[in-house]
Amino acid sequence: PNYQLKNIYKASFRSNSLRFSYALRVALGITISAFIVGFFKIEEGRWIIYTVNSLIQPFYEKFKEKTKDRLIATVIGVVIITIIFSVIQGSTTRSLVIMIIGYFLSYSNTYRFRTINATVSAIGAAALYGNSVVLSIDRIVFVITGAIISVILSKFVFPYKAEDARRDLINLYESTIASQINILKGLISKNEIADEAMKNEILRANMVEDKLIANEGGEDDENLHKYLDGQRSILMGVADLYDWIKSQCGNIKFKSDEKAKIDQLVADKESIAYDEVQNFINQLGSKYSFKSKIAVIDYIEILMQNNRVKRIKNTIV
């Protein structure tokens, strides 16, 4: 169910989700810039639209970095093309020089150098038979205009920051663990084997963990590592218990009322006294085998570990 298209859209259709906020900012940015260009009939105004489309980023932190690079690269590109056109007069020679510069700049993968290349190529091509100074000034003005539109939208229209990404990833990790526990419950109470679903949830948990580690930073990372260690422990515990119960060919099965008693016993507790667990196991009586009672103890430990991890989550979200 987690991977059905309707559930993916449902999870993303909220104002604080990455997909919704980014899509709305890009749509507004292109609409506003296109309206300005069309309403005022701005020649070469497409540079405003290109700038807005380029600068609006999913993450607010990435937007600030890219805006800085865009402005600096545009100024550098304008300076380069102004010097070239001041020294070289022939259109053929100018075209050749622009092609050579574009060739060498194309070897760089950084956004700043790509923007310098785009600025030199765009102004150079348009100014071969025109006024390069006017076009250079227009280019700077249009880029600044696009940057202003992008700043306003990125800062005030559902901004999505690094802490928002961490929050969503942690919530996704938690829902993944919850799905695994539910799969385990289905095997325990109904003897439902769901190998494919379990594999998918394990894969998703690993992907989320990799993304959290890649995005880590800040003073609370020690708590983040504690959280990840705890979730990893639950992940392995659920998978091992699932495989072990399945290997018993359905001989281990809890009744729904007994499973409810386990949930009530654990509740929001992070630990349970040994005597309390022992009394509960003894109450199961002889109808449960020794292996079944071991499974009960492991199941209880998984639920308590899940409670402990939820406490840690509150310190990092």
Coordinates of N, CA, C and O in Angstrom, one line a residue, residues 17-151:
S17 N 5.3 19.6 2.5 CA 6.0 18.5 1.8 C 7.0 19.1 0.7 O 6.7 20.2 0.2
L18 N 8.0 18.4 0.4 CA 9.0 18.9 -0.5 C 8.4 19.0 -1.9 O 8.6 20.1 -2.6
R19 N 7.7 18.0 -2.4 CA 7.2 18.1 -3.7 C 6.2 19.2 -3.9 O 6.2 19.9 -4.9
F20 N 5.3 19.3 -2.9 CA 4.2 20.4 -3.1 C 4.8 21.8 -3.0 O 4.5 22.6 -3.9
S21 N 5.7 22.0 -2.1 CA 6.3 23.4 -1.9 C 7.1 23.7 -3.1 O 7.0 24.9 -3.6
Y22 N 7.9 22.8 -3.6 CA 8.8 23.1 -4.7 C 8.0 23.3 -6.0 O 8.2 24.3 -6.8
A23 N 7.0 22.4 -6.2 CA 6.2 22.6 -7.4 C 5.4 23.9 -7.4 O 5.3 24.6 -8.5
L24 N 4.9 24.3 -6.3 CA 4.1 25.6 -6.2 C 5.1 26.8 -6.4 O 4.7 27.7 -7.2
R25 N 6.3 26.7 -5.9 CA 7.2 27.9 -6.1 C 7.6 28.0 -7.5 O 7.7 29.1 -8.1
V26 N 7.9 26.9 -8.1 CA 8.3 26.9 -9.6 C 7.2 27.4 -10.4 O 7.4 28.2 -11.3
A27 N 6.0 26.9 -10.2 CA 4.8 27.3 -11.0 C 4.6 28.8 -10.8 O 4.3 29.5 -11.8
L28 N 4.6 29.3 -9.6 CA 4.4 30.7 -9.4 C 5.5 31.6 -10.0 O 5.2 32.6 -10.6
G29 N 6.7 31.1 -9.9 CA 7.9 31.8 -10.4 C 7.8 32.0 -11.9 O 8.0 33.1 -12.4
I30 N 7.5 30.9 -12.6 CA 7.5 31.0 -14.1 C 6.2 31.8 -14.5 O 6.3 32.6 -15.5
T31 N 5.1 31.6 -13.8 CA 3.9 32.4 -14.2 C 4.1 33.9 -14.0 O 3.8 34.7 -14.9
I32 N 4.7 34.3 -12.9 CA 4.9 35.7 -12.6 C 5.9 36.3 -13.6 O 5.7 37.4 -14.1
S33 N 7.0 35.6 -13.8 CA 8.1 36.1 -14.7 C 7.6 36.2 -16.1 O 7.8 37.2 -16.9
A34 N 6.8 35.2 -16.5 CA 6.3 35.2 -17.9 C 5.2 36.3 -18.1 O 5.2 36.9 -19.1
F35 N 4.5 36.6 -17.0 CA 3.5 37.7 -17.1 C 4.2 39.0 -17.2 O 3.8 39.9 -18.0
I36 N 5.3 39.2 -16.5 CA 6.0 40.5 -16.5 C 6.6 40.7 -17.9 O 6.5 41.8 -18.5
V37 N 7.2 39.6 -18.4 CA 7.8 39.7 -19.8 C 6.8 40.0 -20.8 O 7.0 40.8 -21.7
G38 N 5.6 39.3 -20.8 CA 4.6 39.5 -21.8 C 3.9 40.8 -21.6 O 3.6 41.5 -22.6
F39 N 3.6 41.2 -20.4 CA 2.9 42.5 -20.2 C 3.7 43.7 -20.6 O 3.2 44.6 -21.2
F40 N 5.0 43.7 -20.3 CA 5.8 44.9 -20.6 C 6.6 44.7 -22.0 O 7.3 45.5 -22.4
K41 N 6.3 43.5 -22.7 CA 6.9 43.3 -24.0 C 8.4 43.4 -23.9 O 9.0 44.2 -24.7
I42 N 9.0 42.8 -23.0 CA 10.5 42.9 -22.8 C 11.2 42.0 -23.8 O 11.1 40.8 -23.8
E43 N 12.1 42.7 -24.6 CA 12.9 41.9 -25.5 C 14.0 41.2 -24.7 O 14.6 41.7 -23.8
E44 N 14.2 40.0 -25.1 CA 15.2 39.1 -24.4 C 14.8 38.8 -22.9 O 15.6 38.4 -22.1
G45 N 13.5 39.1 -22.7 CA 13.0 38.9 -21.3 C 13.0 37.4 -20.8 O 12.8 37.2 -19.7
R46 N 13.2 36.6 -21.8 CA 13.2 35.1 -21.4 C 14.3 34.8 -20.4 O 14.3 33.9 -19.7
W47 N 15.3 35.7 -20.3 CA 16.4 35.6 -19.4 C 15.9 35.6 -17.9 O 16.4 35.0 -17.0
I48 N 14.8 36.4 -17.7 CA 14.2 36.5 -16.4 C 13.6 35.1 -16.1 O 13.8 34.6 -15.0
I49 N 12.9 34.5 -17.1 CA 12.2 33.2 -16.8 C 13.3 32.2 -16.6 O 13.1 31.3 -15.7
Y50 N 14.3 32.2 -17.4 CA 15.4 31.2 -17.2 C 16.0 31.3 -15.8 O 16.3 30.3 -15.2
T51 N 16.2 32.5 -15.4 CA 16.8 32.7 -14.1 C 16.0 32.2 -13.0 O 16.4 31.5 -12.0
V52 N 14.7 32.5 -13.0 CA 13.7 32.0 -12.0 C 13.7 30.5 -12.0 O 13.7 29.9 -10.9
N53 N 13.6 29.9 -13.2 CA 13.5 28.5 -13.3 C 14.8 27.8 -12.8 O 14.7 26.7 -12.2
S54 N 15.9 28.5 -12.9 CA 17.2 27.9 -12.5 C 17.4 28.1 -11.0 O 18.0 27.2 -10.3
L55 N 17.0 29.2 -10.4 CA 17.3 29.5 -9.1 C 16.4 28.9 -8.0 O 16.9 28.5 -6.9
I56 N 15.1 28.7 -8.3 CA 14.2 28.1 -7.4 C 14.6 26.7 -7.2 O 14.6 25.9 -8.1
Q57 N 15.0 26.3 -6.0 CA 15.4 25.0 -5.6 C 14.5 24.3 -4.6 O 13.8 25.0 -3.9
P58 N 14.6 23.0 -4.6 CA 13.8 22.3 -3.5 C 14.1 22.7 -2.1 O 13.2 22.9 -1.3
F59 N 15.4 22.9 -1.9 CA 15.9 23.2 -0.5 C 16.3 24.7 -0.5 O 17.0 25.2 -1.4
Y60 N 15.9 25.4 0.6 CA 16.2 26.8 0.8 C 17.7 27.1 0.8 O 18.2 28.1 0.3
E61 N 18.4 26.2 1.5 CA 19.9 26.4 1.7 C 20.6 26.3 0.3 O 21.5 27.1 0.0
K62 N 20.1 25.4 -0.6 CA 20.7 25.3 -1.9 C 20.4 26.5 -2.7 O 21.2 26.9 -3.6
F63 N 19.2 27.1 -2.5 CA 18.8 28.3 -3.3 C 19.7 29.4 -3.0 O 20.2 30.1 -4.0
K64 N 20.1 29.7 -1.8 CA 21.0 30.8 -1.4 C 22.3 30.6 -2.1 O 22.9 31.6 -2.6
E65 N 22.9 29.4 -2.1 CA 24.2 29.1 -2.7 C 24.1 29.4 -4.2 O 25.0 30.0 -4.8
K66 N 23.0 28.9 -4.8 CA 22.9 29.0 -6.3 C 22.7 30.4 -6.7 O 23.2 30.8 -7.8
T67 N 21.9 31.2 -6.0 CA 21.7 32.6 -6.3 C 23.0 33.4 -6.3 O 23.3 34.2 -7.2
K68 N 23.8 33.1 -5.3 CA 25.1 33.8 -5.2 C 26.0 33.5 -6.5 O 26.6 34.4 -7.1
D69 N 26.0 32.2 -6.8 CA 26.8 31.7 -8.0 C 26.3 32.4 -9.3 O 27.1 32.8 -10.1
R70 N 25.0 32.4 -9.4 CA 24.3 33.0 -10.6 C 24.7 34.4 -10.8 O 25.1 34.9 -11.9
L71 N 24.6 35.2 -9.8 CA 24.9 36.7 -9.9 C 26.4 36.9 -10.2 O 26.7 37.7 -11.1
I72 N 27.3 36.2 -9.5 CA 28.7 36.4 -9.7 C 29.1 35.9 -11.1 O 29.8 36.6 -11.8
A73 N 28.5 34.8 -11.5 CA 28.9 34.2 -12.9 C 28.4 35.2 -14.0 O 29.0 35.3 -15.0
T74 N 27.2 35.8 -13.8 CA 26.7 36.7 -14.8 C 27.5 37.9 -15.0 O 27.8 38.3 -16.1
V75 N 28.0 38.4 -13.8 CA 28.9 39.6 -13.9 C 30.2 39.3 -14.6 O 30.7 40.0 -15.5
I76 N 30.7 38.1 -14.2 CA 32.0 37.6 -14.9 C 31.8 37.4 -16.4 O 32.6 37.8 -17.2
G77 N 30.7 36.8 -16.7 CA 30.4 36.6 -18.1 C 30.2 37.9 -18.9 O 30.7 38.0 -20.1
V78 N 29.6 38.9 -18.3 CA 29.4 40.2 -18.9 C 30.7 40.9 -19.1 O 31.0 41.5 -20.2
V79 N 31.6 40.8 -18.1 CA 32.9 41.4 -18.2 C 33.7 40.8 -19.4 O 34.4 41.5 -20.2
I80 N 33.7 39.4 -19.4 CA 34.4 38.7 -20.5 C 34.0 39.1 -21.9 O 34.8 39.5 -22.8
I81 N 32.6 39.1 -22.1 CA 32.1 39.4 -23.4 C 32.3 40.9 -23.8 O 32.6 41.3 -24.9
T82 N 32.3 41.8 -22.8 CA 32.6 43.2 -23.0 C 34.0 43.4 -23.5 O 34.3 44.2 -24.4
I83 N 34.9 42.8 -22.8 CA 36.4 42.9 -23.2 C 36.6 42.3 -24.6 O 37.3 42.9 -25.4
I84 N 36.0 41.2 -24.9 CA 36.2 40.5 -26.2 C 35.7 41.5 -27.3 O 36.3 41.7 -28.3
F85 N 34.5 42.0 -27.1 CA 33.9 42.8 -28.1 C 34.5 44.2 -28.2 O 34.4 44.9 -29.2
S86 N 35.2 44.6 -27.2 CA 36.0 45.9 -27.2 C 37.2 45.8 -28.0 O 37.7 46.7 -28.7
V87 N 37.8 44.6 -27.9 CA 39.1 44.3 -28.6 C 38.9 43.8 -30.0 O 39.6 44.2 -31.0
I88 N 38.0 42.9 -30.2 CA 37.8 42.3 -31.5 C 36.5 42.9 -32.2 O 35.5 43.0 -31.6
Q89 N 36.6 43.2 -33.5 CA 35.6 43.9 -34.2 C 34.8 43.0 -35.2 O 33.6 43.1 -35.3
G90 N 35.6 42.1 -35.9 CA 34.9 41.3 -36.9 C 34.0 40.3 -36.3 O 34.3 39.6 -35.3
S91 N 32.8 40.1 -36.9 CA 31.8 39.2 -36.4 C 32.3 37.7 -36.5 O 32.0 36.9 -35.7
T92 N 33.1 37.4 -37.6 CA 33.6 36.0 -37.7 C 34.6 35.7 -36.6 O 34.5 34.6 -36.0
T93 N 35.5 36.7 -36.4 CA 36.5 36.4 -35.3 C 35.8 36.4 -34.0 O 36.2 35.6 -33.1
R94 N 34.8 37.2 -33.8 CA 34.1 37.2 -32.5 C 33.4 35.8 -32.3 O 33.5 35.3 -31.2
S95 N 32.8 35.3 -33.3 CA 32.1 34.0 -33.2 C 33.1 32.9 -32.9 O 32.8 32.1 -32.0
L96 N 34.3 33.0 -33.5 CA 35.3 32.0 -33.3 C 35.8 32.0 -31.8 O 35.9 31.0 -31.2
V97 N 36.0 33.2 -31.3 CA 36.5 33.4 -29.9 C 35.4 32.9 -28.9 O 35.8 32.2 -28.0
I98 N 34.2 33.2 -29.2 CA 33.1 32.8 -28.3 C 33.0 31.3 -28.3 O 32.8 30.6 -27.3
M99 N 33.2 30.6 -29.5 CA 33.1 29.2 -29.6 C 34.3 28.5 -28.8 O 34.1 27.5 -28.1
I100 N 35.5 29.2 -28.9 CA 36.6 28.6 -28.2 C 36.4 28.7 -26.7 O 36.7 27.8 -25.9
I101 N 36.0 29.9 -26.2 CA 35.7 30.1 -24.8 C 34.7 29.1 -24.3 O 34.8 28.4 -23.2
G102 N 33.6 28.9 -25.1 CA 32.5 28.0 -24.7 C 33.0 26.5 -24.7 O 32.6 25.7 -23.8
Y103 N 33.9 26.2 -25.6 CA 34.5 24.9 -25.6 C 35.3 24.6 -24.3 O 35.1 23.5 -23.7
F104 N 36.1 25.5 -23.9 CA 37.0 25.3 -22.7 C 36.1 25.3 -21.4 O 36.3 24.5 -20.5
L105 N 35.1 26.2 -21.3 CA 34.3 26.3 -20.1 C 33.3 25.1 -20.0 O 32.9 24.8 -18.9
S106 N 33.1 24.4 -21.1 CA 32.2 23.3 -21.1 C 32.8 22.1 -20.3 O 32.0 21.2 -20.0
Y107 N 34.1 22.1 -20.1 CA 34.7 21.0 -19.4 C 34.5 21.1 -17.9 O 34.7 20.1 -17.1
S108 N 34.0 22.2 -17.4 CA 33.7 22.4 -16.0 C 32.2 22.0 -15.7 O 31.3 22.3 -16.4
N109 N 32.0 21.2 -14.6 CA 30.7 20.8 -14.2 C 30.1 21.7 -13.1 O 28.9 21.4 -12.7
T110 N 30.8 22.7 -12.7 CA 30.3 23.6 -11.6 C 29.2 24.5 -12.2 O 29.3 24.9 -13.4
Y111 N 28.2 24.8 -11.4 CA 27.1 25.7 -11.9 C 27.7 27.1 -12.2 O 27.2 27.7 -13.2
R112 N 28.7 27.6 -11.5 CA 29.2 28.9 -11.7 C 29.8 29.0 -13.1 O 29.5 30.0 -13.9
F113 N 30.6 28.1 -13.5 CA 31.3 28.1 -14.8 C 30.3 27.8 -15.9 O 30.4 28.4 -17.0
R114 N 29.3 27.0 -15.7 CA 28.3 26.8 -16.7 C 27.5 28.1 -17.0 O 27.1 28.4 -18.1
T115 N 27.2 28.8 -15.9 CA 26.5 30.1 -16.1 C 27.4 31.1 -16.8 O 26.9 31.9 -17.6
I116 N 28.7 31.2 -16.5 CA 29.6 32.1 -17.2 C 29.5 31.7 -18.7 O 29.4 32.6 -19.6
N117 N 29.6 30.4 -19.0 CA 29.5 30.0 -20.4 C 28.2 30.4 -21.1 O 28.2 30.9 -22.2
A118 N 27.1 30.2 -20.3 CA 25.8 30.6 -20.9 C 25.7 32.1 -21.1 O 25.1 32.5 -22.1
T119 N 26.2 32.9 -20.2 CA 26.2 34.3 -20.3 C 27.0 34.8 -21.5 O 26.5 35.6 -22.3
V120 N 28.2 34.3 -21.7 CA 29.1 34.7 -22.8 C 28.4 34.3 -24.1 O 28.4 35.1 -25.1
S121 N 27.9 33.1 -24.2 CA 27.3 32.6 -25.4 C 26.0 33.4 -25.8 O 25.8 33.7 -26.9
A122 N 25.2 33.6 -24.8 CA 23.9 34.3 -25.0 C 24.1 35.7 -25.5 O 23.5 36.2 -26.5
I123 N 24.9 36.5 -24.7 CA 25.2 37.9 -25.1 C 26.0 38.0 -26.4 O 25.7 38.8 -27.2
G124 N 27.0 37.1 -26.5 CA 27.8 37.1 -27.7 C 27.0 36.8 -28.9 O 27.1 37.6 -29.9
A125 N 26.1 35.9 -28.9 CA 25.3 35.5 -30.1 C 24.3 36.7 -30.4 O 24.1 37.0 -31.6
A126 N 23.7 37.3 -29.4 CA 22.8 38.4 -29.6 C 23.5 39.7 -30.1 O 22.9 40.5 -30.7
A127 N 24.7 39.8 -29.6 CA 25.4 41.1 -29.9 C 26.4 41.1 -31.1 O 27.1 42.1 -31.3
L128 N 26.4 40.0 -31.8 CA 27.3 39.9 -33.0 C 27.1 41.1 -33.9 O 28.0 41.6 -34.5
Y129 N 25.8 41.5 -34.1 CA 25.5 42.6 -35.0 C 24.8 43.7 -34.2 O 24.1 44.6 -34.8
G130 N 24.9 43.7 -32.9 CA 24.2 44.8 -32.1 C 25.2 45.4 -31.1 O 26.4 45.4 -31.2
N131 N 24.5 46.0 -30.1 CA 25.3 46.7 -29.0 C 25.5 45.8 -27.9 O 24.6 45.5 -27.1
S132 N 26.8 45.4 -27.7 CA 27.0 44.4 -26.6 C 26.9 45.0 -25.2 O 26.6 44.3 -24.3
V133 N 27.2 46.3 -25.1 CA 27.1 47.0 -23.8 C 25.6 47.0 -23.3 O 25.3 46.7 -22.2
V134 N 24.7 47.4 -24.2 CA 23.3 47.4 -23.9 C 22.8 46.0 -23.5 O 22.1 45.9 -22.5
L135 N 23.2 45.0 -24.3 CA 22.7 43.7 -24.0 C 23.3 43.2 -22.7 O 22.7 42.4 -22.0
S136 N 24.6 43.6 -22.4 CA 25.2 43.1 -21.1 C 24.5 43.7 -19.9 O 24.2 43.0 -19.0
I137 N 24.1 45.0 -20.1 CA 23.4 45.6 -19.0 C 22.0 45.0 -18.8 O 21.5 44.7 -17.7
D138 N 21.4 44.7 -19.9 CA 20.0 44.0 -19.9 C 20.1 42.7 -19.2 O 19.3 42.3 -18.4
R139 N 21.2 42.0 -19.6 CA 21.4 40.6 -19.0 C 21.5 40.7 -17.5 O 20.8 39.9 -16.8
I140 N 22.3 41.6 -17.0 CA 22.5 41.8 -15.5 C 21.2 42.2 -14.9 O 20.8 41.6 -13.9
V141 N 20.4 43.1 -15.5 CA 19.2 43.6 -14.9 C 18.1 42.4 -14.9 O 17.4 42.2 -13.9
F142 N 18.1 41.7 -16.0 CA 17.1 40.6 -16.1 C 17.5 39.5 -15.0 O 16.6 38.9 -14.4
V143 N 18.8 39.2 -14.9 CA 19.2 38.2 -13.9 C 18.8 38.6 -12.5 O 18.3 37.9 -11.7
I144 N 19.1 39.9 -12.2 CA 18.8 40.5 -10.9 C 17.3 40.4 -10.6 O 16.8 40.1 -9.5
T145 N 16.5 40.8 -11.7 CA 15.0 40.7 -11.6 C 14.5 39.3 -11.3 O 13.7 39.1 -10.4
G146 N 15.1 38.3 -12.0 CA 14.7 36.9 -11.8 C 15.2 36.5 -10.4 O 14.4 35.7 -9.7
A147 N 16.3 36.9 -9.9 CA 16.8 36.6 -8.6 C 15.9 37.1 -7.5 O 15.6 36.5 -6.5
I148 N 15.4 38.4 -7.7 CA 14.5 39.0 -6.7 C 13.2 38.2 -6.6 O 12.7 37.9 -5.5
I149 N 12.7 37.8 -7.8 CA 11.4 37.0 -7.8 C 11.7 35.7 -7.0 O 10.9 35.2 -6.2
S150 N 12.8 35.1 -7.3 CA 13.2 33.8 -6.7 C 13.4 33.9 -5.2 O 13.0 33.1 -4.4
V151 N 14.0 35.0 -4.8 CA 14.2 35.3 -3.3 C 12.9 35.4 -2.6 O 12.7 34.8 -1.5

